[in-house]
Amino acid sequence: TLCLIIQDERVLLSIKKLGRLGVGYWNGYGGTVEVEKGETVEHAVIREVEEEAGVTPRDIVKLGQVLYRFTPGNFRLEMHIYRAESFNGKPRESPEMGEPTWFSFDALPEAMWRGDRLWLPYVFSGTKFSGTIDHDENNNVIAHDIRVG
């Protein structure tokens, strides 16, 4: 799961400090669905934002679903991407994520997953999308197919 908090044509991001993927990259907030506990994707995204940013997103809207494929190793990750325009609480740093920072849509940080730039404009505009993104071992996008709708 991944949630992007959007306000006034800005997005709230943090540098990932811990975890299996993306350490050192700016990202939204999210993580794994605890299926064994009966958790839904929607509950997982809210829980992860609370844990990682210290805020509770309100009125989340699912906009996208992307299958990330990584080579070598044939590792796959299905990402459910949500947008929230409001939240309760004050954003804060957590053990997993760095200090939350607002970025203008047209001034995003350089250190991000390269594939995210393919679908971020859809999140910013509130457009539904789906697709696949293939990355090599250096985080380069080697193929992609993102569709609106």
Coordinates of N, CA and C in Angstrom, one line a residue:
T1 N 0.8 -1.2 0.0 CA 0.0 0.0 0.0 C 0.9 1.2 0.0
L2 N 0.3 2.3 -0.5 CA 1.0 3.6 -0.5 C 0.0 4.7 -0.5
C3 N 0.2 5.7 0.4 CA -0.7 6.8 0.5 C 0.1 8.1 0.2
L4 N -0.4 8.9 -0.6 CA 0.2 10.3 -0.9 C -0.8 11.3 -0.3
I5 N -0.3 12.1 0.6 CA -1.1 13.2 1.2 C -0.8 14.4 0.4
I6 N -1.9 15.0 -0.2 CA -1.9 16.1 -1.1 C -2.6 17.3 -0.5
Q7 N -2.0 18.5 -0.6 CA -2.7 19.7 -0.2 C -2.1 20.9 -0.9
D8 N -2.9 21.7 -1.5 CA -2.5 22.9 -2.2 C -1.4 22.7 -3.2
E9 N -1.6 21.7 -4.1 CA -0.7 21.3 -5.1 C 0.7 21.0 -4.6
R10 N 0.7 20.4 -3.4 CA 1.9 19.9 -2.7 C 1.7 18.5 -2.2
V11 N 2.8 17.7 -2.1 CA 2.7 16.3 -1.6 C 3.6 16.2 -0.5
L12 N 3.2 15.4 0.6 CA 4.0 15.2 1.8 C 4.8 13.9 1.6
L13 N 6.1 14.1 1.7 CA 7.0 12.9 1.5 C 8.0 12.9 2.6
S14 N 8.6 11.7 2.8 CA 9.7 11.5 3.8 C 10.8 10.6 3.2
I15 N 12.0 10.7 3.6 CA 13.0 9.8 3.2 C 12.9 8.5 4.0
K16 N 12.9 7.4 3.3 CA 12.8 6.1 4.0 C 14.1 5.8 4.6
K17 N 14.1 5.4 6.0 CA 15.3 5.2 6.7 C 15.5 3.7 6.9
L18 N 14.4 2.9 7.0 CA 14.5 1.4 7.3 C 13.6 0.7 6.3
G19 N 13.9 -0.6 6.2 CA 13.0 -1.4 5.4 C 13.7 -2.2 4.3
R20 N 12.9 -3.0 3.6 CA 13.5 -3.9 2.6 C 13.8 -3.2 1.3
L21 N 12.9 -2.3 0.9 CA 13.1 -1.5 -0.4 C 13.0 0.0 -0.2
G22 N 13.8 0.7 -1.0 CA 13.7 2.1 -1.0 C 14.4 2.9 0.0
V23 N 15.3 2.4 0.8 CA 16.0 3.2 1.8 C 16.8 4.3 1.1
G24 N 16.7 5.5 1.6 CA 17.3 6.6 1.0 C 16.5 7.4 0.0
Y25 N 15.4 6.8 -0.4 CA 14.5 7.5 -1.3 C 13.3 8.2 -0.6
W26 N 12.9 9.4 -1.2 CA 11.8 10.1 -0.8 C 10.5 9.3 -1.2
N27 N 9.5 9.2 -0.4 CA 8.4 8.4 -0.7 C 7.2 8.9 0.1
G28 N 6.0 8.4 -0.3 CA 4.8 8.6 0.5 C 4.9 7.5 1.6
Y29 N 3.7 7.2 2.2 CA 3.7 6.4 3.4 C 2.9 5.1 3.1
G30 N 3.4 4.0 3.5 CA 2.6 2.7 3.2 C 3.5 1.5 3.6
G31 N 2.9 0.4 3.3 CA 3.6 -0.9 3.6 C 2.8 -2.1 3.3
T32 N 3.0 -3.1 4.1 CA 2.4 -4.4 3.9 C 1.0 -4.6 4.5
V33 N 0.1 -5.2 3.8 CA -1.2 -5.6 4.4 C -1.0 -6.8 5.3
E34 N -1.5 -6.8 6.5 CA -1.3 -7.9 7.4 C -2.5 -8.9 7.2
V35 N -2.4 -9.6 6.1 CA -3.5 -10.5 5.7 C -3.8 -11.6 6.7
E36 N -2.8 -12.1 7.4 CA -3.0 -13.1 8.4 C -3.8 -12.6 9.6
K37 N -3.9 -11.3 9.8 CA -4.7 -10.7 10.8 C -6.1 -10.2 10.3
G38 N -6.4 -10.5 9.0 CA -7.6 -10.2 8.4 C -7.7 -8.7 8.0
E39 N -6.6 -8.1 7.9 CA -6.5 -6.6 7.5 C -6.9 -6.4 6.1
T40 N -7.7 -5.4 5.8 CA -8.0 -5.0 4.4 C -6.9 -4.0 3.9
V41 N -6.8 -3.8 2.6 CA -5.9 -2.9 2.0 C -6.1 -1.5 2.6
E42 N -7.4 -1.1 2.7 CA -7.7 0.2 3.2 C -7.3 0.4 4.6
H43 N -7.5 -0.6 5.4 CA -7.1 -0.5 6.8 C -5.6 -0.4 6.9
A44 N -4.9 -1.2 6.1 CA -3.4 -1.2 6.1 C -2.8 0.1 5.7
V45 N -3.4 0.8 4.7 CA -2.8 2.1 4.3 C -3.0 3.1 5.4
I46 N -4.1 3.1 6.1 CA -4.3 4.0 7.2 C -3.4 3.7 8.3
R47 N -3.3 2.5 8.7 CA -2.4 2.1 9.8 C -0.9 2.5 9.5
E48 N -0.5 2.2 8.2 CA 0.9 2.5 7.8 C 1.2 4.0 7.9
V49 N 0.2 4.8 7.4 CA 0.4 6.3 7.5 C 0.5 6.7 9.0
E50 N -0.3 6.2 9.8 CA -0.3 6.5 11.2 C 1.1 6.1 11.8
E51 N 1.6 4.9 11.5 CA 2.9 4.5 12.1 C 4.0 5.3 11.5
E52 N 4.0 5.6 10.2 CA 5.2 6.2 9.6 C 5.2 7.7 9.6
A53 N 4.0 8.4 9.7 CA 4.0 9.9 9.6 C 3.3 10.5 10.8
G54 N 2.7 9.6 11.7 CA 2.0 10.2 12.9 C 0.7 10.9 12.7
V55 N 0.1 10.7 11.5 CA -1.2 11.3 11.2 C -2.2 10.3 10.7
T56 N -3.4 10.6 10.8 CA -4.5 9.7 10.3 C -5.1 10.3 9.1
P57 N -4.9 9.6 7.9 CA -5.5 10.2 6.7 C -7.0 10.0 6.7
R58 N -7.7 11.0 6.1 CA -9.1 11.0 6.1 C -9.5 10.9 4.6
D59 N -10.7 10.3 4.4 CA -11.3 10.2 3.1 C -10.3 9.8 2.0
I60 N -9.6 8.6 2.3 CA -8.6 8.1 1.3 C -9.4 7.6 0.0
V61 N -8.7 7.8 -1.1 CA -9.3 7.4 -2.4 C -8.3 6.6 -3.1
K62 N -8.7 5.4 -3.5 CA -7.7 4.5 -4.3 C -7.7 5.0 -5.7
L63 N -6.5 5.4 -6.2 CA -6.4 5.9 -7.6 C -5.7 4.9 -8.5
G64 N -4.8 4.1 -7.9 CA -4.0 3.2 -8.8 C -3.6 1.9 -8.2
Q65 N -3.2 1.1 -9.1 CA -2.6 -0.2 -8.8 C -1.5 -0.5 -9.8
V66 N -0.3 -0.7 -9.3 CA 0.9 -0.9 -10.1 C 1.6 -2.2 -9.7
L67 N 1.9 -3.0 -10.6 CA 2.8 -4.2 -10.4 C 4.2 -3.8 -10.7
Y68 N 5.0 -3.8 -9.7 CA 6.5 -3.5 -9.9 C 7.2 -4.9 -10.0
R69 N 8.0 -5.0 -11.0 CA 8.8 -6.2 -11.2 C 10.3 -5.8 -11.2
F70 N 11.0 -6.6 -10.5 CA 12.5 -6.3 -10.3 C 13.3 -7.4 -10.8
T71 N 14.3 -7.1 -11.6 CA 15.3 -8.1 -12.0 C 16.7 -7.7 -11.5
P72 N 17.6 -8.5 -11.2 CA 17.4 -10.0 -11.3 C 16.5 -10.4 -10.1
G73 N 16.2 -11.7 -10.1 CA 15.5 -12.3 -8.9 C 14.0 -12.5 -9.1
N74 N 13.5 -11.8 -10.1 CA 12.1 -12.0 -10.4 C 11.2 -11.6 -9.2
F75 N 11.6 -10.6 -8.4 CA 10.8 -10.2 -7.3 C 9.6 -9.3 -7.8
R76 N 8.4 -9.5 -7.3 CA 7.3 -8.7 -7.7 C 6.6 -8.0 -6.5
L77 N 6.1 -6.9 -6.7 CA 5.4 -6.1 -5.6 C 4.2 -5.4 -6.2
E78 N 3.0 -5.8 -5.6 CA 1.8 -5.1 -6.1 C 1.5 -4.0 -5.2
M79 N 1.4 -2.8 -5.8 CA 1.2 -1.5 -5.0 C -0.2 -1.0 -5.2
H80 N -0.9 -0.8 -4.1 CA -2.2 -0.1 -4.2 C -2.0 1.3 -3.7
I81 N -2.3 2.3 -4.6 CA -1.9 3.7 -4.4 C -3.1 4.5 -4.1
Y82 N -3.1 5.2 -3.0 CA -4.2 6.0 -2.5 C -3.7 7.5 -2.4
R83 N -4.8 8.3 -2.4 CA -4.6 9.8 -2.2 C -5.5 10.2 -1.0
A84 N -4.9 11.1 -0.2 CA -5.7 11.7 0.9 C -5.4 13.2 0.8
E85 N -6.5 14.0 1.0 CA -6.3 15.4 1.0 C -6.5 16.1 2.3
S86 N -6.8 15.2 3.3 CA -6.9 15.8 4.7 C -6.4 14.7 5.7
F87 N -6.1 15.1 6.9 CA -5.6 14.2 7.9 C -5.8 14.8 9.2
N88 N -5.7 14.0 10.3 CA -5.8 14.4 11.7 C -4.4 14.2 12.2
G89 N -3.9 15.2 13.0 CA -2.6 15.1 13.7 C -1.6 16.0 13.0
K90 N -0.4 15.9 13.5 CA 0.7 16.7 13.0 C 1.8 15.7 12.5
P91 N 2.2 15.9 11.2 CA 3.2 15.0 10.7 C 4.5 15.0 11.5
R92 N 5.1 13.8 11.7 CA 6.3 13.7 12.5 C 7.2 12.6 11.9
E93 N 8.5 12.7 12.2 CA 9.4 11.6 11.9 C 9.1 10.4 12.7
S94 N 9.5 9.2 12.1 CA 9.3 7.9 12.8 C 10.5 7.1 12.6
P95 N 10.6 6.0 13.3 CA 11.8 5.2 13.1 C 12.1 4.7 11.7
E96 N 11.0 4.5 10.9 CA 11.1 4.1 9.5 C 11.3 5.2 8.5
M97 N 10.7 6.4 8.8 CA 10.6 7.5 7.8 C 11.2 8.7 8.4
G98 N 11.9 9.5 7.6 CA 12.5 10.8 8.0 C 11.4 11.9 8.2
E99 N 11.9 13.1 8.4 CA 11.1 14.2 8.7 C 10.2 14.5 7.5
P100 N 8.8 14.5 7.7 CA 7.9 14.8 6.6 C 8.1 16.2 6.1
T101 N 8.1 16.3 4.7 CA 8.4 17.5 4.0 C 7.4 17.7 2.9
W102 N 6.9 18.9 2.7 CA 6.0 19.2 1.6 C 6.8 19.6 0.4
F103 N 6.4 19.0 -0.7 CA 7.0 19.4 -2.0 C 6.0 19.8 -3.0
S104 N 6.3 20.9 -3.7 CA 5.4 21.3 -4.8 C 5.4 20.2 -5.9
F105 N 4.3 20.1 -6.6 CA 4.2 19.1 -7.7 C 5.3 19.2 -8.7
D106 N 5.7 20.5 -8.9 CA 6.7 20.7 -10.0 C 8.1 20.8 -9.4
A107 N 8.3 20.5 -8.2 CA 9.7 20.5 -7.6 C 9.9 19.3 -6.7
L108 N 9.7 18.1 -7.2 CA 9.9 16.9 -6.5 C 11.4 16.6 -6.3
P109 N 11.7 15.9 -5.2 CA 13.1 15.6 -4.9 C 13.6 14.6 -6.0
E110 N 14.9 14.7 -6.2 CA 15.6 13.8 -7.2 C 15.6 12.4 -6.8
A111 N 15.9 12.1 -5.5 CA 16.0 10.8 -5.0 C 14.7 10.1 -4.7
M112 N 14.0 9.6 -5.7 CA 12.7 8.9 -5.6 C 12.8 7.7 -6.5
W113 N 11.9 6.7 -6.3 CA 11.8 5.6 -7.2 C 11.6 6.2 -8.6
R114 N 12.4 5.9 -9.6 CA 12.2 6.4 -10.9 C 10.9 6.1 -11.5
G115 N 10.4 4.9 -11.3 CA 9.1 4.5 -11.8 C 7.9 5.3 -11.3
D116 N 8.0 5.8 -10.1 CA 7.0 6.6 -9.5 C 6.6 7.9 -10.3
R117 N 7.6 8.4 -10.9 CA 7.4 9.6 -11.8 C 6.5 9.3 -12.9
L118 N 6.3 8.1 -13.3 CA 5.4 7.7 -14.4 C 3.9 7.8 -14.0
W119 N 3.6 7.6 -12.7 CA 2.2 7.7 -12.3 C 1.9 8.8 -11.4
L120 N 2.8 9.5 -10.8 CA 2.6 10.6 -9.9 C 1.6 11.6 -10.5
P121 N 1.8 12.0 -11.7 CA 0.9 13.0 -12.3 C -0.6 12.6 -12.2
Y122 N -0.9 11.3 -12.3 CA -2.2 10.8 -12.2 C -2.8 11.0 -10.7
V123 N -1.9 10.8 -9.8 CA -2.3 11.0 -8.4 C -2.6 12.5 -8.2
F124 N -1.7 13.3 -8.7 CA -1.8 14.7 -8.5 C -3.1 15.2 -9.1
S125 N -3.5 14.7 -10.2 CA -4.8 15.1 -10.9 C -6.0 14.4 -10.4
G126 N -5.8 13.3 -9.6 CA -7.0 12.6 -9.2 C -7.5 11.6 -10.2
T127 N -6.7 11.2 -11.1 CA -7.0 10.3 -12.2 C -6.7 8.8 -11.9
K128 N -7.7 7.9 -12.1 CA -7.4 6.5 -11.8 C -6.5 5.9 -12.9
F129 N -5.7 5.0 -12.5 CA -4.7 4.4 -13.4 C -4.3 3.0 -12.9
S130 N -3.6 2.2 -13.8 CA -3.1 0.9 -13.4 C -2.0 0.6 -14.4
G131 N -1.1 -0.4 -14.0 CA -0.1 -0.8 -14.9 C 1.0 -1.6 -14.3
T132 N 2.1 -1.7 -15.0 CA 3.3 -2.4 -14.6 C 4.5 -1.6 -14.8
I133 N 5.5 -1.7 -14.0 CA 6.8 -1.1 -14.1 C 7.9 -2.1 -13.8
D134 N 8.8 -2.2 -14.7 CA 10.0 -3.1 -14.6 C 11.2 -2.3 -14.2
H135 N 11.9 -2.7 -13.2 CA 13.1 -2.0 -12.7 C 14.3 -3.0 -12.8
D136 N 15.5 -2.5 -13.1 CA 16.7 -3.3 -13.0 C 17.3 -3.2 -11.6
E137 N 18.4 -3.8 -11.4 CA 19.0 -3.8 -10.1 C 19.5 -2.4 -9.6
N138 N 19.6 -1.4 -10.5 CA 20.0 -0.1 -10.2 C 18.9 0.9 -10.2
N139 N 17.6 0.4 -10.0 CA 16.4 1.3 -10.0 C 16.1 2.0 -11.3
N140 N 16.7 1.5 -12.4 CA 16.4 2.1 -13.7 C 15.1 1.4 -14.2
V141 N 14.2 2.2 -14.8 CA 13.0 1.6 -15.4 C 13.4 1.1 -16.7
I142 N 13.2 -0.2 -16.9 CA 13.5 -0.9 -18.2 C 12.3 -1.1 -19.1
A143 N 11.1 -1.1 -18.5 CA 9.9 -1.2 -19.3 C 8.7 -0.7 -18.4
H144 N 7.7 -0.2 -19.0 CA 6.5 0.2 -18.3 C 5.3 0.2 -19.2
D145 N 4.1 0.1 -18.5 CA 2.8 0.2 -19.2 C 1.8 0.7 -18.2
I146 N 1.6 2.0 -18.3 CA 0.6 2.7 -17.3 C -0.6 3.1 -18.2
R147 N -1.8 2.7 -17.7 CA -3.0 3.0 -18.4 C -3.9 3.8 -17.5
V148 N -4.6 4.8 -18.1 CA -5.6 5.6 -17.4 C -6.9 4.8 -17.4
G149 N -7.6 4.9 -16.3 CA -9.0 4.2 -16.2 C -9.0 3.1 -15.2

